DNA sequence: TCTGGCACTTGCCCGCGCCGAGTGCCATCT
DNA sequence: AGATGGCACTCGGCGCGGGCAAGTGCCAGA
């Protein structure tokens, strides 16, 4: 082992110990717990070098060292391969997810699973509407002058919307409307479908034209202009476990999670399926998330449906978290493929 | 003002000041801030009496007094009438809720509203399925051998469930199935509907009997045996605002909120529409909620659809919270009545 | 290039004493 | 009888200072 390698080994040791103990780690600790085959003095020299590179800092003189965000970054980058979950864990994941009865259930189970495996806050995005394909659109007359539109997409997502019409419809009208819209929508990805819907009023029979115009504009508004992005959260209680890691900003993190927008942006930005993305501390654009790391991935079968991930303190078990996120995303993808 | 009345005035003063300042309040404070027209010595005597009755305690000698749960209880009970919201607030509530586009949206807006008005954690229960009436059940063939059932109830709630059949259905079969089930379900409250569904297999034509049996058992299971109770949470970040009020148990509270079961029980128990129920600290059966107070109410139009409320520290602004919960529930009821 | 040794820095802990808030009680007044 | 002013007492919080120990940086030597 040359000097270069050893220095990195020291960094790794610092990260590992600090993540475990939550306390600055000194040179003595390191030689005691990790057998590097060198003395503490040597480690001290290495640590001085690491500090010069900005990979670690000491909170105050005469305390051990703590990794910086940059230090974590190097640590994560050099993490050769994803350490797979244990067979037992894999079985547990699969068994837990297999019991799900519908999309909602799959997503809810996923967050719970992720939160439990990582002991962090888990986050799962509903399948993005814009990338889905329409399977069916049901039109139900709540009253003669009010319709409920229920959109079912191939991702299993079901969305609803109530429309107030200016006029009264008969059952036959409703059926005609349903057939018309479905003819234009079914089997198309949402982007294409919306274009088709926009043209519906032109071909509609005269007596239905008003209704079709209303309905199609509502559809376009809900599905294209303001496609609802939803988020499932879980394990927020885990934040308090690491309360010490968020000096006073725990509040901000909770607020950011509730905002949803912030998290959705993070997830949207990192959706390579099969590749876990890690954002460490200051790498997050959002002010409120500067104290957190986000480990995320895209999930889905053949196409990416949405993102999922974990939010925690920068001081987190990166290898374990990455493995868990990776595994859960894969199983969720498999399960959704079968639906 | 006789002695009895004054003693209660002292209690009220203690509650008011403690809620504001978060610090034990002494006799001096009281005579300074509330003009009771008596000296501090008199107040001290009254406080001693209040302490004998178990309404207040002093954390340690030479500190002021703090209300006990029993003290809060008396305070709340003697709260003559609900102080209405200011006209501006009422307009804000109405405007904010009026913008909602569907049930989901109404509920989501309600939690946000409640959380903002009370600066506490808000909780809204989805309309209970068992008390709803079926408006429509849509049957969509995802594949020839797999159906999605979409249940729409008069509360505006939309639930879905995927069913794997052992056999393949034609479009005509699906239509027949849809008609059959809707014939049995539509317009009936869920309890009655489930009975009707249970009998469907008996009257089904031979070639559909297998499918009908599967579907009806799935329906009964999902709707009656395990009717899904859902919960919308909001403002959890407010918990940290009052972190000092949950000595170390903030974690437990967050966990209880995530459990949902605990909260659902609380809401289920207190659903008098129009009457706000307050549970103070130890009055909560759940261990984890011993440090919190829950202010809840039932909402709905003519029938009670579900519960909503607020969870916060026992040291909360009861009059204000009660008013907010009351008002929001009323407006939500009005809005849902129009759908 | 590594190592043992050593002086130095500095945060943390602990005990101490002071201060002030708040009380309880009592004699006195109305 | 009820209210009041006075007074002694209690006790938590705070600031101070010394001892302690962890950890470092540096240097001379292998």
CSV table of C-alpha atoms in Angstrom, one decimal, chain B residues 35-331:
chain,number,residue,atom,x,y,z
B,35,UNK,CA,-55.5,43.8,36.6
B,36,UNK,CA,-57.3,41.7,39.1
B,37,UNK,CA,-57.4,44.5,41.6
B,38,UNK,CA,-55.8,42.5,44.4
B,39,UNK,CA,-52.2,42.1,45.7
B,40,UNK,CA,-49.7,39.5,44.9
B,41,UNK,CA,-50.1,38.0,48.3
B,42,UNK,CA,-53.7,37.3,47.6
B,43,UNK,CA,-52.9,35.7,44.3
B,44,UNK,CA,-50.3,33.6,46.1
B,45,UNK,CA,-53.0,32.3,48.4
B,46,UNK,CA,-55.2,31.5,45.5
B,47,UNK,CA,-52.4,29.8,43.7
B,48,UNK,CA,-51.9,27.6,46.8
B,49,UNK,CA,-55.5,26.7,46.7
B,50,UNK,CA,-55.4,25.9,43.0
B,51,UNK,CA,-52.4,23.8,43.6
B,52,UNK,CA,-54.2,21.9,46.3
B,53,UNK,CA,-56.9,21.1,43.7
B,54,UNK,CA,-54.3,19.8,41.4
B,55,UNK,CA,-54.9,22.4,38.7
B,56,UNK,CA,-51.4,23.9,38.7
B,57,UNK,CA,-48.0,22.8,39.9
B,58,UNK,CA,-44.7,24.4,40.4
B,59,UNK,CA,-41.8,22.6,38.5
B,60,UNK,CA,-39.6,23.3,41.5
B,61,UNK,CA,-39.7,25.5,44.6
B,62,UNK,CA,-39.1,29.1,43.8
B,63,UNK,CA,-40.4,28.8,40.3
B,64,UNK,CA,-43.8,30.1,39.1
B,65,UNK,CA,-46.7,27.8,38.5
B,66,UNK,CA,-47.6,25.8,35.4
B,67,UNK,CA,-51.1,24.5,34.6
B,68,UNK,CA,-51.6,20.7,34.9
B,69,UNK,CA,-53.6,18.8,32.3
B,70,UNK,CA,-56.5,19.0,34.8
B,71,UNK,CA,-56.0,22.8,34.9
B,72,UNK,CA,-56.2,23.0,31.1
B,73,UNK,CA,-59.3,20.8,31.2
B,74,UNK,CA,-61.1,23.2,33.6
B,75,UNK,CA,-59.9,26.1,31.5
B,76,UNK,CA,-61.3,24.6,28.3
B,77,UNK,CA,-64.6,23.5,30.0
B,78,UNK,CA,-65.3,27.0,31.3
B,79,UNK,CA,-64.6,28.5,27.9
B,80,UNK,CA,-68.0,29.8,27.4
B,81,UNK,CA,-68.4,30.0,23.7
B,82,UNK,CA,-66.2,29.6,20.6
B,83,UNK,CA,-64.7,32.9,19.8
B,84,UNK,CA,-65.4,33.2,16.0
B,85,UNK,CA,-62.6,33.9,13.5
B,86,UNK,CA,-62.1,37.4,12.3
B,87,UNK,CA,-64.0,38.3,9.1
B,88,UNK,CA,-60.7,38.5,7.3
B,89,UNK,CA,-59.8,35.0,8.4
B,90,UNK,CA,-63.1,33.7,7.4
B,91,UNK,CA,-62.8,35.2,4.0
B,92,UNK,CA,-59.4,33.7,3.6
B,93,UNK,CA,-60.6,30.3,4.6
B,94,UNK,CA,-63.4,30.4,2.2
B,95,UNK,CA,-61.4,31.7,-0.7
B,96,UNK,CA,-58.7,29.2,-0.1
B,97,UNK,CA,-61.0,26.2,0.0
B,98,UNK,CA,-63.2,27.4,-2.9
B,99,UNK,CA,-60.3,27.0,-5.3
B,100,UNK,CA,-60.3,23.2,-4.8
B,101,UNK,CA,-60.9,21.1,-7.8
B,102,UNK,CA,-61.7,17.7,-6.2
B,103,UNK,CA,-62.0,15.9,-3.0
B,104,UNK,CA,-58.3,15.2,-2.7
B,105,UNK,CA,-57.6,18.9,-3.2
B,106,UNK,CA,-60.2,19.9,-0.7
B,107,UNK,CA,-58.6,17.7,2.0
B,108,UNK,CA,-55.1,18.8,1.1
B,109,UNK,CA,-56.0,22.4,1.3
B,110,UNK,CA,-57.8,21.9,4.6
B,111,UNK,CA,-54.7,20.5,6.3
B,112,UNK,CA,-52.6,23.3,5.0
B,113,UNK,CA,-55.1,25.8,6.2
B,114,UNK,CA,-55.5,24.2,9.6
B,115,UNK,CA,-51.8,24.0,10.0
B,116,UNK,CA,-51.3,27.6,9.1
B,117,UNK,CA,-54.1,29.0,11.2
B,118,UNK,CA,-53.2,27.0,14.3
B,119,UNK,CA,-49.4,26.7,13.7
B,120,UNK,CA,-49.8,23.1,14.7
B,121,UNK,CA,-49.9,19.8,13.1
B,122,UNK,CA,-53.1,19.3,11.2
B,123,UNK,CA,-54.8,16.0,10.5
B,124,UNK,CA,-57.7,15.2,8.1
B,125,UNK,CA,-59.2,11.9,7.6
B,126,UNK,CA,-60.5,10.8,4.2
B,127,UNK,CA,-64.3,10.2,4.2
B,128,UNK,CA,-65.0,6.9,5.8
B,129,UNK,CA,-65.9,4.4,3.2
B,130,UNK,CA,-68.4,2.5,5.4
B,131,UNK,CA,-70.5,5.6,5.7
B,132,UNK,CA,-70.5,6.5,2.1
B,133,UNK,CA,-72.9,5.7,-0.7
B,134,UNK,CA,-71.8,4.1,-3.9
B,135,UNK,CA,-72.1,6.4,-6.9
B,136,UNK,CA,-70.5,4.2,-9.6
B,137,UNK,CA,-68.1,1.3,-10.0
B,138,UNK,CA,-66.1,1.3,-13.1
B,139,UNK,CA,-64.6,-1.9,-14.4
B,140,UNK,CA,-61.6,-1.5,-16.7
B,141,UNK,CA,-59.8,-4.4,-18.4
B,142,UNK,CA,-56.1,-3.8,-18.0
B,143,UNK,CA,-55.4,-7.0,-19.8
B,144,UNK,CA,-57.9,-9.6,-20.8
B,145,UNK,CA,-57.3,-11.4,-17.6
B,146,UNK,CA,-56.8,-8.5,-15.2
B,147,UNK,CA,-59.3,-5.9,-14.2
B,148,UNK,CA,-59.1,-2.6,-12.4
B,149,UNK,CA,-62.1,-1.7,-10.2
B,150,UNK,CA,-62.6,1.9,-9.6
B,151,UNK,CA,-65.1,2.8,-6.9
B,152,UNK,CA,-66.6,6.3,-6.8
B,153,UNK,CA,-68.6,7.3,-3.7
B,154,UNK,CA,-70.8,10.2,-3.1
B,155,UNK,CA,-68.2,11.7,-0.8
B,156,UNK,CA,-66.1,12.2,-3.9
B,157,UNK,CA,-63.6,9.6,-2.9
B,158,UNK,CA,-62.2,7.4,-5.6
B,159,UNK,CA,-60.7,4.1,-4.8
B,160,UNK,CA,-59.1,1.5,-7.0
B,161,UNK,CA,-58.2,-2.1,-6.8
B,162,UNK,CA,-56.6,-4.5,-9.3
B,163,UNK,CA,-58.0,-8.0,-9.6
B,164,UNK,CA,-56.2,-10.9,-11.3
B,165,UNK,CA,-58.7,-13.3,-12.8
B,166,UNK,CA,-58.0,-16.9,-13.5
B,167,UNK,CA,-59.6,-16.6,-17.0
B,168,UNK,CA,-59.9,-14.3,-20.0
B,169,UNK,CA,-62.8,-11.9,-20.5
B,170,UNK,CA,-64.2,-10.4,-23.6
B,171,UNK,CA,-65.3,-6.8,-23.8
B,172,UNK,CA,-68.9,-8.0,-23.7
B,173,UNK,CA,-68.2,-9.9,-20.5
B,174,UNK,CA,-66.7,-6.9,-19.0
B,175,UNK,CA,-69.7,-4.7,-19.9
B,176,UNK,CA,-72.0,-7.4,-18.5
B,177,UNK,CA,-70.0,-7.5,-15.3
B,178,UNK,CA,-70.0,-3.8,-15.0
B,179,UNK,CA,-73.7,-3.6,-15.4
B,180,UNK,CA,-74.4,-6.4,-12.9
B,181,UNK,CA,-72.2,-4.9,-10.2
B,182,UNK,CA,-73.5,-1.4,-10.7
B,183,UNK,CA,-77.0,-2.6,-10.5
B,184,UNK,CA,-76.3,-4.1,-7.1
B,185,UNK,CA,-74.2,-1.3,-5.8
B,186,UNK,CA,-75.2,2.1,-7.1
B,187,UNK,CA,-77.1,4.3,-4.7
B,188,UNK,CA,-76.6,2.1,-1.7
B,189,UNK,CA,-74.6,2.8,1.4
B,190,UNK,CA,-71.6,0.6,1.6
B,191,UNK,CA,-73.0,-1.7,4.2
B,192,UNK,CA,-76.1,-2.6,2.2
B,193,UNK,CA,-74.1,-2.7,-1.0
B,194,UNK,CA,-71.7,-5.3,0.3
B,195,UNK,CA,-74.6,-7.6,1.2
B,196,UNK,CA,-75.9,-7.2,-2.3
B,197,UNK,CA,-72.5,-7.9,-3.8
B,198,UNK,CA,-72.2,-11.1,-1.7
B,199,UNK,CA,-75.3,-12.5,-3.4
B,200,UNK,CA,-74.2,-11.6,-7.0
B,201,UNK,CA,-72.5,-14.9,-7.7
B,202,UNK,CA,-75.8,-16.7,-7.1
B,203,UNK,CA,-77.7,-14.9,-9.9
B,204,UNK,CA,-74.8,-14.6,-12.3
B,205,UNK,CA,-75.0,-16.5,-15.6
B,206,UNK,CA,-73.0,-19.6,-15.6
B,207,UNK,CA,-70.1,-18.5,-17.8
B,208,UNK,CA,-69.5,-15.4,-15.6
B,209,UNK,CA,-70.0,-17.1,-12.3
B,210,UNK,CA,-66.3,-17.6,-11.6
B,211,UNK,CA,-65.3,-14.1,-12.4
B,212,UNK,CA,-68.2,-12.6,-10.4
B,213,UNK,CA,-67.2,-14.7,-7.4
B,214,UNK,CA,-63.6,-13.5,-7.6
B,215,UNK,CA,-64.6,-9.9,-8.0
B,216,UNK,CA,-67.3,-9.8,-5.4
B,217,UNK,CA,-65.0,-11.4,-2.8
B,218,UNK,CA,-62.3,-8.8,-3.6
B,219,UNK,CA,-64.8,-6.0,-3.3
B,220,UNK,CA,-66.1,-7.2,0.0
B,221,UNK,CA,-62.6,-7.7,1.3
B,222,UNK,CA,-61.4,-4.2,0.3
B,223,UNK,CA,-64.5,-2.3,1.2
B,224,UNK,CA,-65.8,-4.0,4.2
B,225,UNK,CA,-63.2,-6.2,5.9
B,226,UNK,CA,-60.3,-3.8,5.3
B,227,UNK,CA,-61.8,-0.5,4.3
B,228,UNK,CA,-58.8,1.7,3.8
B,229,UNK,CA,-58.7,4.6,6.1
B,230,UNK,CA,-56.5,7.3,4.9
B,231,UNK,CA,-55.1,10.3,6.5
B,232,UNK,CA,-53.7,13.6,5.3
B,233,UNK,CA,-51.1,15.3,7.4
B,234,UNK,CA,-49.8,18.8,7.3
B,235,UNK,CA,-47.6,21.2,9.2
B,236,UNK,CA,-45.4,18.6,10.9
B,237,UNK,CA,-42.7,21.2,10.8
B,238,UNK,CA,-44.7,23.0,13.5
B,239,UNK,CA,-43.8,20.3,15.9
B,240,UNK,CA,-40.2,21.6,16.0
B,241,UNK,CA,-41.5,25.0,16.8
B,242,UNK,CA,-42.7,23.6,20.1
B,243,UNK,CA,-39.9,21.1,20.5
B,244,UNK,CA,-39.3,22.3,24.0
B,245,UNK,CA,-42.8,21.1,24.9
B,246,UNK,CA,-42.0,17.5,24.0
B,247,UNK,CA,-39.2,16.7,26.3
B,248,UNK,CA,-37.5,14.1,24.3
B,249,UNK,CA,-40.7,12.6,23.0
B,250,UNK,CA,-40.9,14.6,19.8
B,251,UNK,CA,-39.8,11.4,18.2
B,252,UNK,CA,-42.7,9.5,19.7
B,253,UNK,CA,-45.2,12.0,18.5
B,254,UNK,CA,-43.8,11.9,14.9
B,255,UNK,CA,-43.9,8.2,15.0
B,256,UNK,CA,-47.5,8.2,16.2
B,257,UNK,CA,-48.5,10.5,13.5
B,258,UNK,CA,-46.8,8.2,10.9
B,259,UNK,CA,-48.5,5.2,12.4
B,260,UNK,CA,-51.8,6.7,11.4
B,261,UNK,CA,-53.6,4.1,13.4
B,262,UNK,CA,-53.3,6.0,16.6
B,263,UNK,CA,-54.5,9.2,15.0
B,264,UNK,CA,-57.4,7.5,13.2
B,265,UNK,CA,-58.6,6.1,16.5
B,266,UNK,CA,-58.5,9.6,18.0
B,267,UNK,CA,-60.5,11.0,15.2
B,268,UNK,CA,-62.9,8.2,15.1
B,269,UNK,CA,-63.7,8.7,18.7
B,270,UNK,CA,-64.6,12.3,18.4
B,271,UNK,CA,-66.8,13.1,15.5
B,272,UNK,CA,-69.7,15.1,16.7
B,273,UNK,CA,-70.2,17.5,13.8
B,274,UNK,CA,-70.5,21.0,15.1
B,275,UNK,CA,-68.9,20.2,18.4
B,276,UNK,CA,-65.2,20.4,18.9
B,277,UNK,CA,-63.7,17.7,21.1
B,278,UNK,CA,-60.5,18.4,23.1
B,279,UNK,CA,-58.3,15.7,24.5
B,280,UNK,CA,-55.7,17.0,26.8
B,281,UNK,CA,-52.4,15.2,27.6
B,282,UNK,CA,-53.1,12.3,29.9
B,283,UNK,CA,-56.6,12.1,28.6
B,284,UNK,CA,-55.3,10.4,25.5
B,285,UNK,CA,-55.2,6.7,25.8
B,286,UNK,CA,-52.2,6.3,23.6
B,287,UNK,CA,-49.0,6.3,25.5
B,288,UNK,CA,-47.2,8.2,22.7
B,289,UNK,CA,-49.6,11.1,22.8
B,290,UNK,CA,-49.5,11.8,26.5
B,291,UNK,CA,-47.6,15.0,25.9
B,292,UNK,CA,-50.0,16.3,23.3
B,293,UNK,CA,-53.5,17.7,23.1
B,294,UNK,CA,-55.8,16.8,20.2
B,295,UNK,CA,-58.5,19.2,19.1
B,296,UNK,CA,-60.9,17.4,16.7
B,297,UNK,CA,-64.3,17.5,15.1
B,298,UNK,CA,-66.3,15.6,12.5
B,299,UNK,CA,-66.9,17.2,9.1
B,300,UNK,CA,-69.4,16.5,6.4
B,301,UNK,CA,-72.6,17.8,4.9
B,302,UNK,CA,-75.7,16.1,6.2
B,303,UNK,CA,-73.9,13.0,7.3
B,304,UNK,CA,-70.5,12.9,9.0
B,305,UNK,CA,-67.9,11.9,6.5
B,306,UNK,CA,-64.8,11.8,8.6
B,307,UNK,CA,-62.8,13.6,11.3
B,308,UNK,CA,-60.3,16.4,11.2
B,309,UNK,CA,-58.3,18.2,13.8
B,310,UNK,CA,-55.1,19.4,15.2
B,311,UNK,CA,-52.3,17.9,17.3
B,312,UNK,CA,-50.1,20.0,19.4
B,313,UNK,CA,-48.5,20.4,22.8
B,314,UNK,CA,-50.8,20.6,25.8
B,315,UNK,CA,-49.5,24.2,26.1
B,316,UNK,CA,-51.5,25.4,23.2
B,317,UNK,CA,-53.8,28.3,22.4
B,318,UNK,CA,-57.1,26.4,23.0
B,319,UNK,CA,-59.6,29.1,22.2
B,320,UNK,CA,-57.8,30.0,18.9
B,321,UNK,CA,-57.3,26.4,17.9
B,322,UNK,CA,-60.9,25.4,18.7
B,323,UNK,CA,-62.2,28.3,16.7
B,324,UNK,CA,-60.0,27.4,13.7
B,325,UNK,CA,-60.9,23.7,13.7
B,326,UNK,CA,-64.6,24.6,14.0
B,327,UNK,CA,-64.5,27.0,11.2
B,328,UNK,CA,-62.5,24.9,8.8
B,329,UNK,CA,-64.7,21.9,9.4
B,330,UNK,CA,-67.8,24.0,8.7
B,331,UNK,CA,-66.5,25.3,5.4
